mmCIF file with all atom_site columns, C-alpha atoms in Angstrom:
data_model
loop_
_atom_site.group_PDB
_atom_site.id
_atom_site.type_symbol
_atom_site.label_atom_id
_atom_site.label_alt_id
_atom_site.label_comp_id
_atom_site.label_asym_id
_atom_site.label_entity_id
_atom_site.label_seq_id
_atom_site.pdbx_PDB_ins_code
_atom_site.Cartn_x
_atom_site.Cartn_y
_atom_site.Cartn_z
_atom_site.occupancy
_atom_site.B_iso_or_equiv
_atom_site.pdbx_formal_charge
_atom_site.auth_seq_id
_atom_site.auth_comp_id
_atom_site.auth_asym_id
_atom_site.auth_atom_id
_atom_site.pdbx_PDB_model_num
ATOM 1   C CA . MET A 1 1   ? -0.085  0.119  0.019   1.00 93.00 ? 558 MET A CA 1
ATOM 2   C CA . ARG A 1 2   ? 1.143   3.434  -0.846  1.00 98.00 ? 559 ARG A CA 1
ATOM 3   C CA . LYS A 1 3   ? 1.822   5.942  1.729   1.00 98.00 ? 560 LYS A CA 1
ATOM 4   C CA . LEU A 1 4   ? 0.739   9.590  2.217   1.00 98.00 ? 561 LEU A CA 1
ATOM 5   C CA . VAL A 1 5   ? 3.712   11.612 2.625   1.00 98.00 ? 562 VAL A CA 1
ATOM 6   C CA . TYR A 1 6   ? 3.755   15.198 3.924   1.00 98.00 ? 563 TYR A CA 1
ATOM 7   C CA . TYR A 1 7   ? 6.830   16.808 2.274   1.00 98.00 ? 564 TYR A CA 1
ATOM 8   C CA . VAL A 1 8   ? 7.372   20.454 2.948   1.00 97.00 ? 565 VAL A CA 1
ATOM 9   C CA . ALA A 1 9   ? 9.622   23.038 4.177   1.00 97.00 ? 566 ALA A CA 1
ATOM 10  C CA . VAL A 1 10  ? 9.167   24.451 7.816   1.00 98.00 ? 567 VAL A CA 1
ATOM 11  C CA . THR A 1 11  ? 10.679  27.300 9.866   1.00 98.00 ? 568 THR A CA 1
ATOM 12  C CA . LEU A 1 12  ? 12.002  26.674 13.216  1.00 98.00 ? 569 LEU A CA 1
ATOM 13  C CA . ASP A 1 13  ? 9.036   28.105 14.675  1.00 98.00 ? 570 ASP A CA 1
ATOM 14  C CA . GLY A 1 14  ? 6.527   25.566 12.582  1.00 98.00 ? 571 GLY A CA 1
ATOM 15  C CA . PHE A 1 15  ? 5.572   27.802 9.661   1.00 98.00 ? 572 PHE A CA 1
ATOM 16  C CA . ILE A 1 16  ? 5.528   26.649 5.977   1.00 97.00 ? 573 ILE A CA 1
ATOM 17  C CA . ALA A 1 17  ? 4.946   30.161 4.482   1.00 95.00 ? 574 ALA A CA 1
ATOM 18  C CA . ALA A 1 18  ? 4.325   33.644 5.651   1.00 93.00 ? 575 ALA A CA 1
ATOM 19  C CA . GLU A 1 19  ? 0.919   35.058 6.503   1.00 91.00 ? 576 GLU A CA 1
ATOM 20  C CA . ASP A 1 20  ? 0.538   35.997 2.764   1.00 88.00 ? 577 ASP A CA 1
ATOM 21  C CA . GLY A 1 21  ? 1.352   32.670 1.546   1.00 87.00 ? 578 GLY A CA 1
ATOM 22  C CA . THR A 1 22  ? 4.761   33.736 0.323   1.00 87.00 ? 579 THR A CA 1
ATOM 23  C CA . TYR A 1 23  ? 8.072   31.516 1.443   1.00 87.00 ? 580 TYR A CA 1
ATOM 24  C CA . ASP A 1 24  ? 10.729  33.906 0.613   1.00 87.00 ? 581 ASP A CA 1
ATOM 25  C CA . GLY A 1 25  ? 12.562  33.540 4.015   1.00 92.00 ? 582 GLY A CA 1
ATOM 26  C CA . PHE A 1 26  ? 13.480  29.970 2.998   1.00 96.00 ? 583 PHE A CA 1
ATOM 27  C CA . ILE A 1 27  ? 17.135  29.187 1.755   1.00 95.00 ? 584 ILE A CA 1
ATOM 28  C CA . PHE A 1 28  ? 17.311  28.120 -1.638  1.00 91.00 ? 585 PHE A CA 1
ATOM 29  C CA . GLU A 1 29  ? 20.985  28.074 -2.169  1.00 93.00 ? 586 GLU A CA 1
ATOM 30  C CA . GLY A 1 30  ? 23.313  25.652 -0.434  1.00 95.00 ? 587 GLY A CA 1
ATOM 31  C CA . ASP A 1 31  ? 24.467  22.009 -0.080  1.00 95.00 ? 588 ASP A CA 1
ATOM 32  C CA . HIS A 1 32  ? 20.800  20.849 0.659   1.00 96.00 ? 589 HIS A CA 1
ATOM 33  C CA . MET A 1 33  ? 19.596  21.915 -2.465  1.00 93.00 ? 590 MET A CA 1
ATOM 34  C CA . ALA A 1 34  ? 21.654  19.327 -4.332  1.00 91.00 ? 591 ALA A CA 1
ATOM 35  C CA . GLY A 1 35  ? 21.147  16.647 -1.802  1.00 86.00 ? 592 GLY A CA 1
ATOM 36  C CA . ILE A 1 36  ? 17.467  17.069 -1.785  1.00 83.00 ? 593 ILE A CA 1
ATOM 37  C CA . ASN A 1 37  ? 17.182  17.481 -5.695  1.00 87.00 ? 594 ASN A CA 1
ATOM 38  C CA . ALA A 1 38  ? 19.188  14.308 -6.319  1.00 90.00 ? 595 ALA A CA 1
ATOM 39  C CA . HIS A 1 39  ? 17.012  12.323 -3.576  1.00 93.00 ? 596 HIS A CA 1
ATOM 40  C CA . TYR A 1 40  ? 13.521  13.762 -4.548  1.00 95.00 ? 597 TYR A CA 1
ATOM 41  C CA . PRO A 1 41  ? 13.909  15.134 -7.971  1.00 95.00 ? 598 PRO A CA 1
ATOM 42  C CA . GLU A 1 42  ? 9.940   14.834 -8.617  1.00 96.00 ? 599 GLU A CA 1
ATOM 43  C CA . THR A 1 43  ? 9.480   17.493 -5.981  1.00 95.00 ? 600 THR A CA 1
ATOM 44  C CA . LEU A 1 44  ? 10.716  20.444 -8.131  1.00 92.00 ? 601 LEU A CA 1
ATOM 45  C CA . PRO A 1 45  ? 7.905   22.018 -10.148 1.00 92.00 ? 602 PRO A CA 1
ATOM 46  C CA . THR A 1 46  ? 8.369   21.093 -13.706 1.00 92.00 ? 603 THR A CA 1
ATOM 47  C CA . GLN A 1 47  ? 9.515   24.392 -15.035 1.00 90.00 ? 604 GLN A CA 1
ATOM 48  C CA . PHE A 1 48  ? 12.504  24.177 -12.752 1.00 88.00 ? 605 PHE A CA 1
ATOM 49  C CA . ARG A 1 49  ? 13.424  20.702 -13.723 1.00 89.00 ? 606 ARG A CA 1
ATOM 50  C CA . GLU A 1 50  ? 15.524  21.582 -16.834 1.00 89.00 ? 607 GLU A CA 1
ATOM 51  C CA . PRO A 1 51  ? 17.673  24.425 -15.395 1.00 90.00 ? 608 PRO A CA 1
ATOM 52  C CA . PHE A 1 52  ? 18.599  21.796 -12.611 1.00 87.00 ? 609 PHE A CA 1
ATOM 53  C CA . GLY A 1 53  ? 19.365  19.278 -15.154 1.00 88.00 ? 610 GLY A CA 1
ATOM 54  C CA . LEU A 1 54  ? 16.484  16.854 -13.991 1.00 89.00 ? 611 LEU A CA 1
ATOM 55  C CA . THR A 1 55  ? 14.343  16.950 -17.210 1.00 87.00 ? 612 THR A CA 1
ATOM 56  C CA . ASP A 1 56  ? 14.414  13.248 -17.498 1.00 88.00 ? 613 ASP A CA 1
ATOM 57  C CA . ALA A 1 57  ? 15.009  12.290 -14.009 1.00 90.00 ? 614 ALA A CA 1
ATOM 58  C CA . PRO A 1 58  ? 12.675  9.488  -13.101 1.00 93.00 ? 615 PRO A CA 1
ATOM 59  C CA . ASN A 1 59  ? 10.270  9.905  -10.065 1.00 95.00 ? 616 ASN A CA 1
ATOM 60  C CA . GLN A 1 60  ? 11.985  8.049  -7.211  1.00 96.00 ? 617 GLN A CA 1
ATOM 61  C CA . HIS A 1 61  ? 9.446   8.317  -4.415  1.00 98.00 ? 618 HIS A CA 1
ATOM 62  C CA . PHE A 1 62  ? 6.091   9.905  -5.549  1.00 98.00 ? 619 PHE A CA 1
ATOM 63  C CA . ASP A 1 63  ? 3.961   9.664  -8.660  1.00 98.00 ? 620 ASP A CA 1
ATOM 64  C CA . THR A 1 64  ? 1.163   11.615 -7.261  1.00 98.00 ? 621 THR A CA 1
ATOM 65  C CA . VAL A 1 65  ? 0.754   15.280 -5.515  1.00 98.00 ? 622 VAL A CA 1
ATOM 66  C CA . LEU A 1 66  ? -1.850  16.577 -3.592  1.00 98.00 ? 623 LEU A CA 1
ATOM 67  C CA . MET A 1 67  ? -2.231  20.243 -2.885  1.00 97.00 ? 624 MET A CA 1
ATOM 68  C CA . GLY A 1 68  ? -4.728  22.502 -0.897  1.00 95.00 ? 625 GLY A CA 1
ATOM 69  C CA . ARG A 1 69  ? -5.941  25.536 -2.794  1.00 93.00 ? 626 ARG A CA 1
ATOM 70  C CA . HIS A 1 70  ? -3.612  28.126 -1.414  1.00 90.00 ? 627 HIS A CA 1
ATOM 71  C CA . THR A 1 71  ? -0.605  25.799 -2.596  1.00 91.00 ? 628 THR A CA 1
ATOM 72  C CA . TYR A 1 72  ? -1.973  25.205 -5.748  1.00 93.00 ? 629 TYR A CA 1
ATOM 73  C CA . GLN A 1 73  ? -2.764  29.291 -6.532  1.00 88.00 ? 630 GLN A CA 1
ATOM 74  C CA . VAL A 1 74  ? 0.465   30.422 -4.966  1.00 77.00 ? 631 VAL A CA 1
ATOM 75  C CA . PRO A 1 75  ? 1.171   33.740 -6.404  1.00 64.00 ? 632 PRO A CA 1
ATOM 76  C CA . GLY A 1 76  ? 3.065   33.475 -9.669  1.00 72.00 ? 633 GLY A CA 1
ATOM 77  C CA . GLY A 1 77  ? 2.232   29.958 -9.836  1.00 78.00 ? 634 GLY A CA 1
ATOM 78  C CA . LEU A 1 78  ? 1.612   27.679 -12.700 1.00 85.00 ? 635 LEU A CA 1
ATOM 79  C CA . ALA A 1 79  ? -1.849  25.951 -13.746 1.00 91.00 ? 636 ALA A CA 1
ATOM 80  C CA . SER A 1 80  ? 0.022   22.663 -13.938 1.00 94.00 ? 637 SER A CA 1
ATOM 81  C CA . PRO A 1 81  ? 2.890   22.950 -11.744 1.00 95.00 ? 638 PRO A CA 1
ATOM 82  C CA . TYR A 1 82  ? 3.975   19.428 -11.600 1.00 96.00 ? 639 TYR A CA 1
ATOM 83  C CA . ALA A 1 83  ? 3.031   17.891 -14.944 1.00 94.00 ? 640 ALA A CA 1
ATOM 84  C CA . HIS A 1 84  ? 5.407   15.167 -14.304 1.00 95.00 ? 641 HIS A CA 1
ATOM 85  C CA . LEU A 1 85  ? 3.082   13.764 -11.585 1.00 97.00 ? 642 LEU A CA 1
ATOM 86  C CA . ARG A 1 86  ? -0.646  12.867 -11.401 1.00 98.00 ? 643 ARG A CA 1
ATOM 87  C CA . GLN A 1 87  ? -1.946  16.265 -9.892  1.00 97.00 ? 644 GLN A CA 1
ATOM 88  C CA . PHE A 1 88  ? -4.734  16.799 -7.371  1.00 98.00 ? 645 PHE A CA 1
ATOM 89  C CA . VAL A 1 89  ? -6.017  20.080 -5.879  1.00 97.00 ? 646 VAL A CA 1
ATOM 90  C CA . VAL A 1 90  ? -8.410  19.687 -2.655  1.00 97.00 ? 647 VAL A CA 1
ATOM 91  C CA . SER A 1 91  ? -10.616 22.675 -2.935  1.00 96.00 ? 648 SER A CA 1
ATOM 92  C CA . THR A 1 92  ? -14.395 23.667 -3.045  1.00 95.00 ? 649 THR A CA 1
ATOM 93  C CA . GLN A 1 93  ? -13.444 26.833 -4.800  1.00 94.00 ? 650 GLN A CA 1
ATOM 94  C CA . VAL A 1 94  ? -10.990 26.122 -7.639  1.00 93.00 ? 651 VAL A CA 1
ATOM 95  C CA . THR A 1 95  ? -12.354 25.707 -11.084 1.00 90.00 ? 652 THR A CA 1
ATOM 96  C CA . GLY A 1 96  ? -11.293 25.672 -14.586 1.00 90.00 ? 653 GLY A CA 1
ATOM 97  C CA . THR A 1 97  ? -7.929  23.582 -14.204 1.00 92.00 ? 654 THR A CA 1
ATOM 98  C CA . PRO A 1 98  ? -6.313  21.914 -16.992 1.00 94.00 ? 655 PRO A CA 1
ATOM 99  C CA . SER A 1 99  ? -7.127  18.354 -17.768 1.00 95.00 ? 656 SER A CA 1
ATOM 100 C CA . ASP A 1 100 ? -4.040  17.153 -15.963 1.00 96.00 ? 657 ASP A CA 1
ATOM 101 C CA . VAL A 1 101 ? -5.135  18.524 -12.706 1.00 96.00 ? 658 VAL A CA 1
ATOM 102 C CA . GLU A 1 102 ? -8.075  16.890 -10.954 1.00 96.00 ? 659 GLU A CA 1
ATOM 103 C CA . VAL A 1 103 ? -9.917  18.931 -8.224  1.00 97.00 ? 660 VAL A CA 1
ATOM 104 C CA . ILE A 1 104 ? -11.202 16.997 -5.340  1.00 97.00 ? 661 ILE A CA 1
ATOM 105 C CA . SER A 1 105 ? -14.215 19.148 -4.089  1.00 96.00 ? 662 SER A CA 1
ATOM 106 C CA . SER A 1 106 ? -15.592 16.667 -1.307  1.00 97.00 ? 663 SER A CA 1
ATOM 107 C CA . ASP A 1 107 ? -14.578 13.896 0.688   1.00 97.00 ? 664 ASP A CA 1
ATOM 108 C CA . ALA A 1 108 ? -10.888 14.134 0.709   1.00 97.00 ? 665 ALA A CA 1
ATOM 109 C CA . ILE A 1 109 ? -9.956  11.577 3.368   1.00 98.00 ? 666 ILE A CA 1
ATOM 110 C CA . GLY A 1 110 ? -11.920 8.959  1.240   1.00 98.00 ? 667 GLY A CA 1
ATOM 111 C CA . ARG A 1 111 ? -10.222 9.994  -2.055  1.00 98.00 ? 668 ARG A CA 1
ATOM 112 C CA . VAL A 1 112 ? -6.662  9.911  -0.435  1.00 98.00 ? 669 VAL A CA 1
ATOM 113 C CA . ARG A 1 113 ? -7.599  6.338  1.223   1.00 98.00 ? 670 ARG A CA 1
ATOM 114 C CA . SER A 1 114 ? -8.629  4.992  -2.643  1.00 98.00 ? 671 SER A CA 1
ATOM 115 C CA . LEU A 1 115 ? -5.048  6.811  -3.800  1.00 98.00 ? 672 LEU A CA 1
ATOM 116 C CA . LYS A 1 116 ? -3.288  4.850  -1.171  1.00 98.00 ? 673 LYS A CA 1
ATOM 117 C CA . ALA A 1 117 ? -5.045  1.592  -2.192  1.00 98.00 ? 674 ALA A CA 1
ATOM 118 C CA . GLU A 1 118 ? -3.719  2.096  -5.687  1.00 98.00 ? 675 GLU A CA 1
ATOM 119 C CA . ASP A 1 119 ? -0.389  0.773  -7.304  1.00 98.00 ? 676 ASP A CA 1
ATOM 120 C CA . GLY A 1 120 ? 2.479   3.072  -7.439  1.00 98.00 ? 677 GLY A CA 1
ATOM 121 C CA . LEU A 1 121 ? 4.795   5.147  -5.779  1.00 98.00 ? 678 LEU A CA 1
ATOM 122 C CA . ASP A 1 122 ? 3.909   7.159  -2.683  1.00 98.00 ? 679 ASP A CA 1
ATOM 123 C CA . VAL A 1 123 ? 1.507   10.050 -2.616  1.00 98.00 ? 680 VAL A CA 1
ATOM 124 C CA . TRP A 1 124 ? 3.046   13.365 -1.855  1.00 98.00 ? 681 TRP A CA 1
ATOM 125 C CA . LEU A 1 125 ? 1.071   16.125 0.273   1.00 98.00 ? 682 LEU A CA 1
ATOM 126 C CA . CYS A 1 126 ? 2.865   19.225 -0.622  1.00 96.00 ? 683 CYS A CA 1
ATOM 127 C CA . GLY A 1 127 ? 0.506   21.570 1.289   1.00 91.00 ? 684 GLY A CA 1
ATOM 128 C CA . GLY A 1 128 ? -0.950  23.396 2.607   1.00 92.00 ? 685 GLY A CA 1
ATOM 129 C CA . GLY A 1 129 ? -1.460  23.437 6.354   1.00 96.00 ? 686 GLY A CA 1
ATOM 130 C CA . LYS A 1 130 ? -5.244  23.372 6.391   1.00 96.00 ? 687 LYS A CA 1
ATOM 131 C CA . LEU A 1 131 ? -5.298  20.461 4.271   1.00 97.00 ? 688 LEU A CA 1
ATOM 132 C CA . ALA A 1 132 ? -2.534  18.680 6.316   1.00 97.00 ? 689 ALA A CA 1
ATOM 133 C CA . ALA A 1 133 ? -4.511  18.908 9.540   1.00 97.00 ? 690 ALA A CA 1
ATOM 134 C CA . GLU A 1 134 ? -7.629  17.457 7.632   1.00 96.00 ? 691 GLU A CA 1
ATOM 135 C CA . LEU A 1 135 ? -5.552  14.568 6.410   1.00 97.00 ? 692 LEU A CA 1
ATOM 136 C CA . LEU A 1 136 ? -3.658  14.048 9.429   1.00 97.00 ? 693 LEU A CA 1
ATOM 137 C CA . PRO A 1 137 ? -5.494  10.764 9.920   1.00 97.00 ? 694 PRO A CA 1
ATOM 138 C CA . GLU A 1 138 ? -4.191  9.470  6.756   1.00 98.00 ? 695 GLU A CA 1
ATOM 139 C CA . ILE A 1 139 ? -0.404  10.853 6.924   1.00 98.00 ? 696 ILE A CA 1
ATOM 140 C CA . ASP A 1 140 ? 2.103   7.894  7.186   1.00 98.00 ? 697 ASP A CA 1
ATOM 141 C CA . ARG A 1 141 ? 5.362   10.007 6.980   1.00 98.00 ? 698 ARG A CA 1
ATOM 142 C CA . LEU A 1 142 ? 6.522   13.454 7.596   1.00 98.00 ? 699 LEU A CA 1
ATOM 143 C CA . LEU A 1 143 ? 9.250   14.631 5.442   1.00 98.00 ? 700 LEU A CA 1
ATOM 144 C CA . LEU A 1 144 ? 10.427  18.256 6.913   1.00 98.00 ? 701 LEU A CA 1
ATOM 145 C CA . LYS A 1 145 ? 13.326  20.476 5.476   1.00 97.00 ? 702 LYS A CA 1
ATOM 146 C CA . ILE A 1 146 ? 13.643  22.419 8.538   1.00 98.00 ? 703 ILE A CA 1
ATOM 147 C CA . HIS A 1 147 ? 15.046  25.893 7.618   1.00 98.00 ? 704 HIS A CA 1
ATOM 148 C CA . PRO A 1 148 ? 17.202  27.890 10.468  1.00 98.00 ? 705 PRO A CA 1
ATOM 149 C CA . VAL A 1 149 ? 14.766  30.853 10.236  1.00 97.00 ? 706 VAL A CA 1
ATOM 150 C CA . VAL A 1 150 ? 12.006  32.116 12.216  1.00 97.00 ? 707 VAL A CA 1
ATOM 151 C CA . PHE A 1 151 ? 8.967   33.871 10.713  1.00 97.00 ? 708 PHE A CA 1
ATOM 152 C CA . GLY A 1 152 ? 7.088   34.612 13.708  1.00 97.00 ? 709 GLY A CA 1
ATOM 153 C CA . ARG A 1 153 ? 3.796   34.088 12.229  1.00 96.00 ? 710 ARG A CA 1
ATOM 154 C CA . GLY A 1 154 ? 2.306   32.626 9.051   1.00 96.00 ? 711 GLY A CA 1
ATOM 155 C CA . ILE A 1 155 ? 0.697   29.310 7.818   1.00 96.00 ? 712 ILE A CA 1
ATOM 156 C CA . PRO A 1 156 ? 1.509   26.562 10.445  1.00 97.00 ? 713 PRO A CA 1
ATOM 157 C CA . LEU A 1 157 ? 2.421   22.991 9.427   1.00 97.00 ? 714 LEU A CA 1
ATOM 158 C CA . PHE A 1 158 ? -0.914  21.858 10.618  1.00 97.00 ? 715 PHE A CA 1
ATOM 159 C CA . ASP A 1 159 ? -3.366  24.800 10.592  1.00 96.00 ? 716 ASP A CA 1
ATOM 160 C CA . GLY A 1 160 ? -6.633  23.411 12.279  1.00 94.00 ? 717 GLY A CA 1
ATOM 161 C CA . LYS A 1 161 ? -7.986  21.252 14.764  1.00 91.00 ? 718 LYS A CA 1
ATOM 162 C CA . ALA A 1 162 ? -6.420  17.797 14.640  1.00 86.00 ? 719 ALA A CA 1
ATOM 163 C CA . ASP A 1 163 ? -6.074  14.811 16.875  1.00 89.00 ? 720 ASP A CA 1
ATOM 164 C CA . ILE A 1 164 ? -2.858  13.941 18.368  1.00 92.00 ? 721 ILE A CA 1
ATOM 165 C CA . ARG A 1 165 ? -0.697  11.713 16.269  1.00 95.00 ? 722 ARG A CA 1
ATOM 166 C CA . LYS A 1 166 ? 2.592   10.339 17.474  1.00 97.00 ? 723 LYS A CA 1
ATOM 167 C CA . PHE A 1 167 ? 5.498   9.983  14.897  1.00 98.00 ? 724 PHE A CA 1
ATOM 168 C CA . GLN A 1 168 ? 8.941   8.539  15.340  1.00 98.00 ? 725 GLN A CA 1
ATOM 169 C CA . ARG A 1 169 ? 12.104  9.915  13.774  1.00 98.00 ? 726 ARG A CA 1
ATOM 170 C CA . THR A 1 170 ? 13.652  7.418  11.341  1.00 98.00 ? 727 THR A CA 1
ATOM 171 C CA . ASP A 1 171 ? 16.181  9.736  9.716   1.00 98.00 ? 728 ASP A CA 1
ATOM 172 C CA . ALA A 1 172 ? 17.966  12.850 10.125  1.00 97.00 ? 729 ALA A CA 1
ATOM 173 C CA . ARG A 1 173 ? 20.432  14.525 7.635   1.00 96.00 ? 730 ARG A CA 1
ATOM 174 C CA . LEU A 1 174 ? 22.247  17.846 8.359   1.00 96.00 ? 731 LEU A CA 1
ATOM 175 C CA . PHE A 1 175 ? 23.448  20.239 5.877   1.00 97.00 ? 732 PHE A CA 1
ATOM 176 C CA . GLU A 1 176 ? 26.251  22.827 6.034   1.00 97.00 ? 733 GLU A CA 1
ATOM 177 C CA . SER A 1 177 ? 23.586  25.431 4.756   1.00 97.00 ? 734 SER A CA 1
ATOM 178 C CA . GLY A 1 178 ? 21.746  25.055 8.180   1.00 97.00 ? 735 GLY A CA 1
ATOM 179 C CA . VAL A 1 179 ? 18.986  23.029 6.677   1.00 98.00 ? 736 VAL A CA 1
ATOM 180 C CA . SER A 1 180 ? 18.053  19.705 8.387   1.00 97.00 ? 737 SER A CA 1
ATOM 181 C CA . PHE A 1 181 ? 15.981  17.196 6.631   1.00 96.00 ? 738 PHE A CA 1
ATOM 182 C CA . MET A 1 182 ? 14.140  15.037 9.178   1.00 98.00 ? 739 MET A CA 1
ATOM 183 C CA . THR A 1 183 ? 11.875  12.109 8.610   1.00 98.00 ? 740 THR A CA 1
ATOM 184 C CA . TYR A 1 184 ? 9.228   10.903 10.878  1.00 98.00 ? 741 TYR A CA 1
ATOM 185 C CA . ASP A 1 185 ? 7.132   7.822  10.410  1.00 98.00 ? 742 ASP A CA 1
ATOM 186 C CA . ARG A 1 186 ? 3.645   7.488  11.962  1.00 98.00 ? 743 ARG A CA 1
ATOM 187 C CA . VAL A 1 187 ? 3.845   5.213  15.201  1.00 97.00 ? 744 VAL A CA 1
#
C-alpha cells in the first residue's frame, strides 16, 4: 500500500509560509538543494527541472501530488505545476484547471484512501497547512526540510484542529547550509 507523505519546508517556529502565502524567507541556495534534488527530483516544479538538469530524472518516491487551494494558487504559480506527476487540488473553490489537474471538492479523506490503495509510488502532500490538518489521520510519513529561520507568524505546518498523532524520527540529515532534513514515520 502506498503512503501519504507530507513533504514540506518548515521554519524553526513551525510555519510553512508567511501570512501572505509567500516563502521568501526559506534558503534556496546551499548544499541541501543538491542533496534534496538528487534524492527527491520529482518535488521540483516542472518548470525548474530543466535548469537543474532533472528533465529526464525518474520519479523516485512520488507519482502523485496533493495540494490545497492556496498551495496550488500560490502567487505567480502555474496552472499545472507538477506536470510530471498525477496532480490533485483539494478545494471547493478551484475551477477551470487543466485536464491534468483533478479537483477533489468533497470527501478528501475518502479520495486519499483510494489513492493509497492504488499501485504505484507514494502520494506527496505538498501543502497546505489546513489540508494537512484535515488529512492528518491518513499521513504516514513527515519529511520536513527545517530551515534555520523564524517567521514569527504565518501558515502553520498543521493549520486547524487535529487529533494527537505520534511520529517517530527515522532519519536525519544535516547540511552545511543549516537546513536539516528530518523523516518521521507514524507510530
